[in-house]
């Protein structure tokens, strides 16, 4: 091969493969309800008007040169203030790093902590940790979770894998499930990490937690919890990932931030400085101004979250109705983010054309063609393809789309033998 081992070992995204199929069918004129991508249709979910205006103003004021490597100070100060008032977390501007969305910060966390072969523990399903393990040559250990705990990892499930690990990657509200940690669940895990670190000598690398809370402002009544609020002693070991991509429906604006111990944040800054993954300066200046006004943000969130929750609840209720009618389906109560966890237990059935649905991907493609509804099987998030659970993302479709897809799913499932 004429490229690197790393380049050769990259695995394409299953979500993009499904997206391509959907786009191809749309090109041929099909009307598909696309519940695949964790993104928003801006005609349904636009960014806040005041943010858009602030971005335009920043460009008009010529905020177009390089931003500082760790982010515009005003934005880091805004983030510091919001962390204090919304989460009671004390982080100063030196402990905050801004980047072009949160993805580069996740990658930088891996690069700053992981040596080749180091163990990284993460739950399955979860989003993209498998890919970051490949990129950082980590030894990734996917720990399977179960519906009994809303697919959130438990202390008991993680415990056997933490010995000698370098990173535990956690996320709440979780992509792909839309479920969240309770304080008790997270506390148990925090205590395991503290115990593991106590057992290590000073010259060993400790076990760190990467805590991705990018959906923390998109919750539906349940309180978001985080490791440091529960166990302040963990402060040297936790790197948080956050940003505006999801909370402000601003996936294309590209502003994210990480916060954590200054020694690690400064290494991540150096790494990202070389990569050049900064957020555009005008966007940083605008977010610094917009995000500081919490009343304004809350007004936006109320309407935005209300619409997202309505779609999720409608889909959830539709699946519960189908379950009552005898279909082999189920759904987990939506708690946060833009996702619903759906069970469609029809693997092993045969289509009217005589094709056996061997795995979750076959079932998914059957639903794309027969019900014009595209989901993402949990196999895209680290689970085996025999797992009959799927992610439905509602950011790209309207409430009307959700209502319209339910009878189509029913009809398609009724045809299976
Ligand atoms: C859990 C989680 N973290 C991070 C990201 C990446 O966010 P960004 O668009 O800010 O890079 C996503 C995007 O889907 C996500 O689901």
Short mmCIF file of C-alpha atoms and ligand atoms in Angstrom, two decimals:
data_model
loop_
_atom_site.label_atom_id
_atom_site.label_comp_id
_atom_site.label_asym_id
_atom_site.label_seq_id
_atom_site.Cartn_x
_atom_site.Cartn_y
_atom_site.Cartn_z
CA UNK A 1 0.00 0.00 0.00
CA UNK A 2 1.26 3.47 -0.80
CA UNK A 3 -0.34 5.21 2.17
CA UNK A 4 0.25 4.99 5.91
CA UNK A 5 -0.91 2.11 8.09
CA UNK A 6 -3.18 4.60 9.82
CA UNK A 7 -4.76 5.75 6.57
CA UNK A 8 -5.27 2.13 5.61
CA UNK A 9 -6.88 1.24 8.91
CA UNK A 10 -9.57 3.95 8.79
CA UNK A 11 -13.08 2.59 8.65
CA UNK A 12 -15.73 4.56 6.78
CA UNK A 13 -18.73 5.79 8.71
CA UNK A 14 -21.76 3.49 8.55
CA UNK A 15 -23.96 6.57 9.04
CA UNK A 16 -22.53 8.16 5.89
CA UNK A 17 -23.13 4.92 3.97
CA UNK A 18 -26.79 5.00 4.98
CA UNK A 19 -26.93 8.72 4.17
CA UNK A 20 -25.60 8.00 0.66
CA UNK A 21 -28.33 5.42 0.07
CA UNK A 22 -30.95 7.91 1.24
CA UNK A 23 -29.56 10.66 -1.00
CA UNK A 24 -29.49 8.32 -3.99
CA UNK A 25 -33.15 7.43 -3.45
CA UNK A 26 -34.06 11.10 -2.99
CA UNK A 27 -32.28 11.88 -6.24
CA UNK A 28 -34.59 9.39 -7.92
CA UNK A 29 -37.61 11.23 -6.47
CA UNK A 30 -38.36 9.21 -3.31
CA UNK A 31 -39.64 11.07 -0.23
CA UNK A 32 -37.52 9.74 2.63
CA UNK A 33 -37.85 10.66 6.30
CA UNK A 34 -34.22 10.95 7.17
CA UNK A 35 -33.65 10.19 10.84
CA UNK A 36 -30.00 9.31 10.33
CA UNK A 37 -27.79 12.32 10.87
CA UNK A 38 -27.22 14.03 14.21
CA UNK A 39 -27.79 17.36 12.54
CA UNK A 40 -30.56 19.93 12.09
CA UNK A 41 -32.47 21.02 9.05
CA UNK A 42 -31.93 24.80 9.32
CA UNK A 43 -35.32 25.48 7.69
CA UNK A 44 -36.92 23.73 10.69
CA UNK A 45 -34.34 24.49 13.37
CA UNK A 46 -32.46 27.74 12.54
CA UNK A 47 -29.76 29.15 14.81
CA UNK A 48 -30.87 32.02 17.11
CA UNK A 49 -31.44 35.27 15.17
CA UNK A 50 -29.34 37.26 17.66
CA UNK A 51 -26.41 34.88 17.13
CA UNK A 52 -26.69 35.20 13.37
CA UNK A 53 -26.74 39.00 13.67
CA UNK A 54 -23.75 38.95 16.01
CA UNK A 55 -21.77 36.85 13.49
CA UNK A 56 -22.58 39.27 10.65
CA UNK A 57 -21.63 42.22 12.86
CA UNK A 58 -18.31 40.57 13.74
CA UNK A 59 -17.47 40.16 10.04
CA UNK A 60 -18.48 43.79 9.41
CA UNK A 61 -16.10 44.76 12.20
CA UNK A 62 -13.30 42.88 10.39
CA UNK A 63 -12.81 40.09 12.96
CA UNK A 64 -11.10 38.07 10.26
CA UNK A 65 -7.50 37.52 11.34
CA UNK A 66 -6.08 34.54 13.24
CA UNK A 67 -7.76 34.01 16.59
CA UNK A 68 -5.50 33.23 19.59
CA UNK A 69 -4.56 29.52 19.69
CA UNK A 70 -6.68 28.84 22.77
CA UNK A 71 -9.62 30.94 21.60
CA UNK A 72 -10.70 34.56 21.90
CA UNK A 73 -10.38 35.60 25.57
CA UNK A 74 -13.90 37.08 25.66
CA UNK A 75 -15.33 33.69 24.66
CA UNK A 76 -13.29 31.80 27.23
CA UNK A 77 -14.48 34.29 29.85
CA UNK A 78 -18.08 33.82 28.74
CA UNK A 79 -17.69 30.03 29.00
CA UNK A 80 -16.08 30.40 32.43
CA UNK A 81 -19.06 32.48 33.61
CA UNK A 82 -21.63 30.07 32.16
CA UNK A 83 -19.90 27.07 33.75
CA UNK A 84 -20.16 28.80 37.09
CA UNK A 85 -23.76 29.91 36.84
CA UNK A 86 -25.28 26.91 35.05
CA UNK A 87 -23.21 24.04 36.49
CA UNK A 88 -21.53 25.56 39.60
CA UNK A 89 -18.17 24.60 38.05
CA UNK A 90 -15.13 26.85 38.66
CA UNK A 91 -12.86 26.99 35.61
CA UNK A 92 -10.90 30.07 34.68
CA UNK A 93 -10.08 31.16 31.13
CA UNK A 94 -6.68 29.34 31.18
CA UNK A 95 -8.44 26.05 31.73
CA UNK A 96 -10.70 26.45 28.69
CA UNK A 97 -9.77 25.71 25.08
CA UNK A 98 -11.88 26.75 22.09
CA UNK A 99 -11.86 24.94 18.78
CA UNK A 100 -13.71 24.53 15.47
CA UNK A 101 -16.54 22.49 16.98
CA UNK A 102 -15.99 19.87 19.62
CA UNK A 103 -14.60 17.06 17.43
CA UNK A 104 -11.03 18.45 17.33
CA UNK A 105 -11.15 18.71 21.13
CA UNK A 106 -12.09 15.06 21.48
CA UNK A 107 -9.23 14.12 19.17
CA UNK A 108 -6.87 16.42 21.09
CA UNK A 109 -7.93 14.81 24.38
CA UNK A 110 -7.01 11.39 22.97
CA UNK A 111 -3.71 12.70 21.55
CA UNK A 112 -2.76 14.46 24.78
CA UNK A 113 -3.35 11.40 26.96
CA UNK A 114 -2.94 8.24 24.91
CA UNK A 115 0.27 6.47 23.98
CA UNK A 116 0.02 3.69 21.39
CA UNK A 117 -1.53 0.62 22.99
CA UNK A 118 -3.01 2.49 25.99
CA UNK A 119 -6.40 1.22 27.05
CA UNK A 120 -9.45 3.41 26.40
CA UNK A 121 -12.73 2.20 27.87
CA UNK A 122 -16.02 3.39 26.41
CA UNK A 123 -19.61 2.20 26.39
CA UNK A 124 -21.28 0.59 23.39
CA UNK A 125 -23.35 2.13 22.05
CA UNK A 126 -21.52 5.47 22.00
CA UNK A 127 -20.48 7.91 19.35
CA UNK A 128 -17.17 7.69 17.47
CA UNK A 129 -14.89 6.51 20.28
CA UNK A 130 -13.99 3.53 18.10
CA UNK A 131 -12.71 5.93 15.42
CA UNK A 132 -10.74 8.09 17.90
CA UNK A 133 -9.13 4.90 19.24
CA UNK A 134 -7.95 4.05 15.72
CA UNK A 135 -6.64 7.58 15.18
CA UNK A 136 -4.65 7.51 18.44
CA UNK A 137 -3.55 3.83 18.18
CA UNK A 138 -5.34 3.13 21.45
CA UNK A 139 -6.45 -0.27 22.62
CA UNK A 140 -10.19 0.45 22.62
CA UNK A 141 -12.40 -1.59 24.93
CA UNK A 142 -16.12 -1.27 24.14
CA UNK A 143 -18.26 -2.20 27.12
CA UNK A 144 -21.73 -3.28 26.12
CA UNK A 145 -24.58 -1.63 28.03
CA UNK A 146 -28.20 -2.70 28.28
CA UNK A 147 -31.72 -1.32 28.06
CA UNK A 148 -32.29 -1.99 31.78
CA UNK A 149 -30.01 0.99 32.51
CA UNK A 150 -31.18 3.03 29.51
CA UNK A 151 -27.96 2.01 27.74
CA UNK A 152 -25.90 4.14 30.16
CA UNK A 153 -22.84 2.28 31.50
CA UNK A 154 -22.93 1.15 35.13
CA UNK A 155 -20.11 0.83 37.63
CA UNK A 156 -20.48 -2.94 37.59
CA UNK A 157 -20.17 -3.10 33.81
CA UNK A 158 -17.09 -0.82 33.70
CA UNK A 159 -15.25 -2.07 36.78
CA UNK A 160 -13.59 -5.15 35.26
CA UNK A 161 -12.03 -2.99 32.52
CA UNK A 162 -10.60 -0.01 34.42
CA UNK A 163 -7.42 -1.63 35.76
CA UNK A 164 -4.52 -0.07 33.89
CA UNK A 165 -6.76 1.98 31.57
CA UNK A 166 -5.74 5.53 30.61
CA UNK A 167 -9.06 6.98 29.51
CA UNK A 168 -12.72 6.37 30.24
CA UNK A 169 -14.86 8.11 27.62
CA UNK A 170 -18.31 9.04 28.92
CA UNK A 171 -21.13 11.11 27.45
CA UNK A 172 -24.44 12.33 28.89
CA UNK A 173 -26.99 12.94 27.42
CA UNK A 174 -25.71 10.14 25.25
CA UNK A 175 -25.46 9.99 21.49
CA UNK A 176 -27.02 7.64 20.20
CA UNK A 177 -29.60 6.89 22.91
CA UNK A 178 -30.88 10.26 24.14
CA UNK A 179 -30.61 8.92 27.70
CA UNK A 180 -28.75 10.34 30.69
CA UNK A 181 -26.80 9.39 33.79
CA UNK A 182 -28.54 9.68 37.13
CA UNK A 183 -26.38 11.11 39.95
CA UNK A 184 -26.18 7.64 41.55
CA UNK A 185 -25.02 5.96 38.33
CA UNK A 186 -22.32 8.54 37.68
CA UNK A 187 -21.21 8.68 41.30
CA UNK A 188 -20.54 4.94 41.29
CA UNK A 189 -18.30 5.35 38.24
CA UNK A 190 -16.51 8.39 39.72
CA UNK A 191 -15.68 6.39 42.84
CA UNK A 192 -14.25 3.56 40.76
CA UNK A 193 -11.97 6.03 38.97
CA UNK A 194 -10.84 7.56 42.27
CA UNK A 195 -10.11 4.09 43.69
CA UNK A 196 -8.19 3.08 40.56
CA UNK A 197 -6.08 6.24 40.73
CA UNK A 198 -5.34 5.70 44.42
CA UNK A 199 -3.95 2.28 43.50
CA UNK A 200 -1.43 3.77 41.03
CA UNK A 201 2.03 5.08 41.87
CA UNK A 202 3.02 8.71 41.22
CA UNK A 203 5.07 7.78 38.12
CA UNK A 204 2.15 5.98 36.45
CA UNK A 205 -0.31 7.79 34.21
CA UNK A 206 -3.63 8.11 36.00
CA UNK A 207 -7.02 7.09 34.63
CA UNK A 208 -8.72 10.11 33.08
CA UNK A 209 -12.38 10.71 32.25
CA UNK A 210 -13.40 12.47 29.08
CA UNK A 211 -16.88 13.78 29.82
CA UNK A 212 -18.76 14.84 26.70
CA UNK A 213 -21.70 17.02 27.70
CA UNK A 214 -22.40 18.64 24.37
CA UNK A 215 -26.13 17.90 24.80
CA UNK A 216 -26.31 19.11 28.42
CA UNK A 217 -28.58 22.07 27.61
CA UNK A 218 -30.92 19.84 25.60
CA UNK A 219 -32.61 17.95 28.42
CA UNK A 220 -36.29 17.38 28.98
CA UNK A 221 -36.80 17.93 32.68
CA UNK A 222 -34.15 15.54 34.00
CA UNK A 223 -31.16 17.16 35.70
CA UNK A 224 -27.81 16.93 33.92
CA UNK A 225 -25.07 15.64 36.22
CA UNK A 226 -21.29 15.85 35.83
CA UNK A 227 -18.31 14.21 37.55
CA UNK A 228 -16.70 17.23 39.27
CA UNK A 229 -19.93 18.48 40.82
CA UNK A 230 -20.40 15.01 42.29
CA UNK A 231 -16.77 14.35 43.23
CA UNK A 232 -14.59 17.50 43.30
CA UNK A 233 -11.53 15.29 44.10
CA UNK A 234 -11.61 14.18 40.45
CA UNK A 235 -10.72 17.65 39.18
CA UNK A 236 -7.21 16.72 37.97
CA UNK A 237 -8.58 13.79 35.97
CA UNK A 238 -11.58 15.08 34.02
CA UNK A 239 -11.60 16.74 30.59
CA UNK A 240 -14.99 18.06 29.56
CA UNK A 241 -16.18 18.44 25.97
CA UNK A 242 -18.88 21.00 25.20
CA UNK A 243 -19.94 23.63 22.67
CA UNK A 244 -22.79 25.23 20.78
CA UNK A 245 -23.25 22.74 17.92
CA UNK A 246 -26.26 21.02 19.40
CA UNK A 247 -27.57 23.43 22.05
CA UNK A 248 -27.95 26.26 19.54
CA UNK A 249 -28.69 24.08 16.48
CA UNK A 250 -25.40 25.50 15.22
CA UNK A 251 -23.58 22.46 13.83
CA UNK A 252 -22.19 24.46 10.90
CA UNK A 253 -21.05 27.46 12.96
CA UNK A 254 -18.19 25.36 14.40
CA UNK A 255 -17.56 26.59 17.91
CA UNK A 256 -16.77 24.09 20.67
CA UNK A 257 -14.77 24.13 23.88
CA UNK A 258 -13.04 21.78 26.27
CA UNK A 259 -12.18 22.50 29.90
CA UNK A 260 -10.10 20.67 32.43
CA UNK A 261 -6.74 20.77 34.25
CA UNK A 262 -4.53 23.51 32.82
CA UNK A 263 -1.57 21.16 32.18
CA UNK A 264 -3.68 19.01 29.86
CA UNK A 265 -5.61 21.86 28.26
CA UNK A 266 -2.31 23.59 27.41
CA UNK A 267 -1.00 20.41 25.72
CA UNK A 268 -4.24 20.11 23.78
CA UNK A 269 -3.81 23.75 22.75
CA UNK A 270 -0.33 23.01 21.37
CA UNK A 271 -1.59 19.97 19.46
CA UNK A 272 -4.53 21.82 17.95
CA UNK A 273 -2.32 24.82 17.21
CA UNK A 274 -0.31 22.67 14.81
CA UNK A 275 -3.46 21.21 13.30
CA UNK A 276 -4.96 24.71 13.07
CA UNK A 277 -8.43 23.56 14.10
CA UNK A 278 -9.50 26.94 15.45
CA UNK A 279 -13.05 28.19 15.35
CA UNK A 280 -13.40 31.14 12.93
CA UNK A 281 -12.66 34.35 14.82
CA UNK A 282 -15.88 36.18 13.91
CA UNK A 283 -17.95 33.23 15.18
CA UNK A 284 -15.98 33.19 18.43
CA UNK A 285 -16.55 36.92 18.97
CA UNK A 286 -20.27 36.47 18.25
CA UNK A 287 -20.68 33.45 20.55
CA UNK A 288 -18.84 35.31 23.34
CA UNK A 289 -21.51 38.01 23.12
CA UNK A 290 -24.56 35.80 22.53
CA UNK A 291 -23.89 32.99 25.00
CA UNK A 292 -23.16 35.38 27.89
CA UNK A 293 -26.80 36.51 27.93
CA UNK A 294 -28.29 33.46 29.61
CA UNK A 295 -31.86 34.78 29.59
CA UNK A 296 -31.61 35.16 25.81
CA UNK A 297 -30.20 31.64 25.46
CA UNK A 298 -32.95 30.24 27.70
CA UNK A 299 -35.65 31.89 25.59
CA UNK A 300 -34.21 30.24 22.49
CA UNK A 301 -33.80 26.88 24.24
CA UNK A 302 -37.38 26.83 25.50
CA UNK A 303 -38.88 26.93 22.02
CA UNK A 304 -36.18 24.81 20.38
CA UNK A 305 -36.28 22.08 23.02
CA UNK A 306 -40.08 22.12 23.00
CA UNK A 307 -40.12 21.34 19.27
CA UNK A 308 -37.45 18.63 19.52
CA UNK A 309 -39.21 17.03 22.49
CA UNK A 310 -42.56 17.05 20.67
CA UNK A 311 -41.05 15.10 17.76
CA UNK A 312 -39.31 12.64 20.11
CA UNK A 313 -42.45 12.13 22.20
CA UNK A 314 -44.61 11.63 19.12
CA UNK A 315 -42.24 8.97 17.82
CA UNK A 316 -41.98 7.38 21.26
CA UNK A 317 -45.78 7.28 21.69
CA UNK A 318 -46.22 5.91 18.17
CA UNK A 319 -43.86 3.03 18.95
CA UNK A 320 -45.58 2.33 22.27
CA UNK A 321 -48.90 2.15 20.40
CA UNK A 322 -47.39 -0.28 17.89
CA UNK A 323 -46.05 -2.38 20.76
CA UNK A 324 -49.56 -2.53 22.27
CA UNK A 325 -50.88 -3.67 18.91
CA UNK A 326 -48.51 -6.63 19.02
CA UNK A 327 -45.58 -5.40 16.93
CA UNK A 328 -42.12 -6.49 18.12
CA UNK A 329 -40.99 -2.94 18.81
CA UNK A 330 -40.11 -0.79 21.79
CA UNK A 331 -38.72 2.64 22.62
CA UNK A 332 -36.82 4.17 25.55
CA UNK A 333 -38.26 7.34 27.13
CA UNK A 334 -36.40 10.34 25.64
CA UNK A 335 -34.46 12.30 28.28
CA UNK A 336 -32.18 14.62 26.29
CA UNK A 337 -30.34 15.35 23.00
CA UNK A 338 -32.19 14.81 19.71
CA UNK A 339 -32.32 11.04 19.70
CA UNK A 340 -34.76 8.25 20.42
CA UNK A 341 -33.76 4.66 21.05
CA UNK A 342 -35.99 2.26 19.12
CA UNK A 343 -36.16 -1.51 19.19
CA UNK A 344 -37.34 -3.11 15.96
CA UNK A 345 -36.96 -6.78 16.59
CA UNK A 346 -37.41 -8.20 13.09
CA UNK A 347 -33.95 -9.58 12.35
CA UNK A 348 -34.31 -13.11 10.94
CA UNK A 349 -37.60 -12.30 9.18
CA UNK A 350 -38.12 -12.58 5.43
CA UNK A 351 -39.26 -9.78 3.12
CA UNK A 352 -42.11 -10.18 0.58
CA UNK A 353 -39.36 -10.46 -2.08
CA UNK A 354 -37.98 -13.49 -0.22
CA UNK A 355 -34.87 -11.82 1.22
CA UNK A 356 -33.76 -12.81 4.70
CA UNK A 357 -33.06 -9.84 7.01
CA UNK A 358 -29.79 -11.20 8.42
CA UNK A 359 -28.83 -8.26 10.59
CA UNK A 360 -29.74 -4.72 11.68
CA UNK A 361 -28.28 -3.21 8.50
CA UNK A 362 -30.53 -5.42 6.31
CA UNK A 363 -33.55 -4.40 8.38
CA UNK A 364 -32.56 -0.75 8.16
CA UNK A 365 -32.26 -0.85 4.37
CA UNK A 366 -35.60 -2.68 4.19
CA UNK A 367 -37.23 0.17 6.15
CA UNK A 368 -35.56 2.76 3.92
CA UNK A 369 -37.04 1.14 0.82
CA UNK A 370 -40.42 -0.03 2.20
CA UNK A 371 -41.24 2.65 4.80
CA UNK A 372 -39.16 5.51 3.35
CA UNK A 373 -37.70 5.91 6.83
CA UNK A 374 -33.98 5.89 7.51
CA UNK A 375 -32.61 5.10 10.99
CA UNK A 376 -29.12 4.15 12.20
CA UNK A 377 -28.57 0.69 13.71
CA UNK A 378 -26.58 0.50 16.94
CA UNK A 379 -23.93 -1.43 15.00
CA UNK A 380 -22.77 2.04 13.86
CA UNK A 381 -22.07 2.83 17.52
CA UNK A 382 -19.97 -0.19 18.49
CA UNK A 383 -22.64 -2.88 19.00
CA UNK A 384 -22.91 -6.17 17.19
CA UNK A 385 -25.08 -6.22 14.06
CA UNK A 386 -27.36 -8.77 15.71
CA UNK A 387 -28.54 -6.03 18.12
CA UNK A 388 -32.04 -4.93 17.09
CA UNK A 389 -31.82 -1.38 18.51
CA UNK A 390 -31.70 1.75 16.37
CA UNK A 391 -31.11 5.49 16.74
CA UNK A 392 -33.73 7.89 15.43
CA UNK A 393 -32.48 11.48 15.14
CA UNK A 394 -35.26 14.04 14.82
CA UNK A 395 -33.22 17.17 14.01
CA UNK A 396 -33.58 16.73 10.26
CA UNK A 397 -37.34 16.24 10.06
CA UNK A 398 -40.53 18.04 10.95
CA UNK A 399 -43.26 16.87 13.30
CA UNK A 400 -45.42 16.21 10.22
CA UNK A 401 -42.69 13.90 8.89
CA UNK A 402 -42.75 11.99 12.18
CA UNK A 403 -46.53 11.57 12.05
CA UNK A 404 -46.33 10.48 8.41
CA UNK A 405 -43.65 7.84 8.94
CA UNK A 406 -45.40 5.86 11.70
CA UNK A 407 -48.09 4.17 9.54
CA UNK A 408 -45.47 3.48 6.87
CA UNK A 409 -43.26 1.66 9.39
CA UNK A 410 -46.26 -0.35 10.55
CA UNK A 411 -47.20 -1.38 7.02
CA UNK A 412 -43.62 -2.35 6.19
CA UNK A 413 -43.24 -4.46 9.35
CA UNK A 414 -46.63 -6.14 8.74
CA UNK A 415 -45.28 -7.50 5.45
CA UNK A 416 -42.42 -9.40 7.09
CA UNK A 417 -42.77 -13.15 7.65
C1 LIG B 1 -21.64 13.25 21.68
C2 LIG B 1 -21.09 14.15 20.63
N1 LIG B 1 -19.96 14.83 20.87
C3 LIG B 1 -19.43 15.64 19.95
C4 LIG B 1 -20.02 15.81 18.71
C5 LIG B 1 -19.36 16.70 17.70
O1 LIG B 1 -19.81 17.98 17.75
P1 LIG B 1 -19.22 19.14 16.82
O2 LIG B 1 -20.16 19.28 15.68
O3 LIG B 1 -19.21 20.34 17.72
O4 LIG B 1 -17.86 18.76 16.37
C6 LIG B 1 -21.18 15.13 18.42
C7 LIG B 1 -21.77 15.26 17.09
O5 LIG B 1 -22.62 14.54 16.63
C8 LIG B 1 -21.74 14.29 19.40
O6 LIG B 1 -22.87 13.62 19.17
#
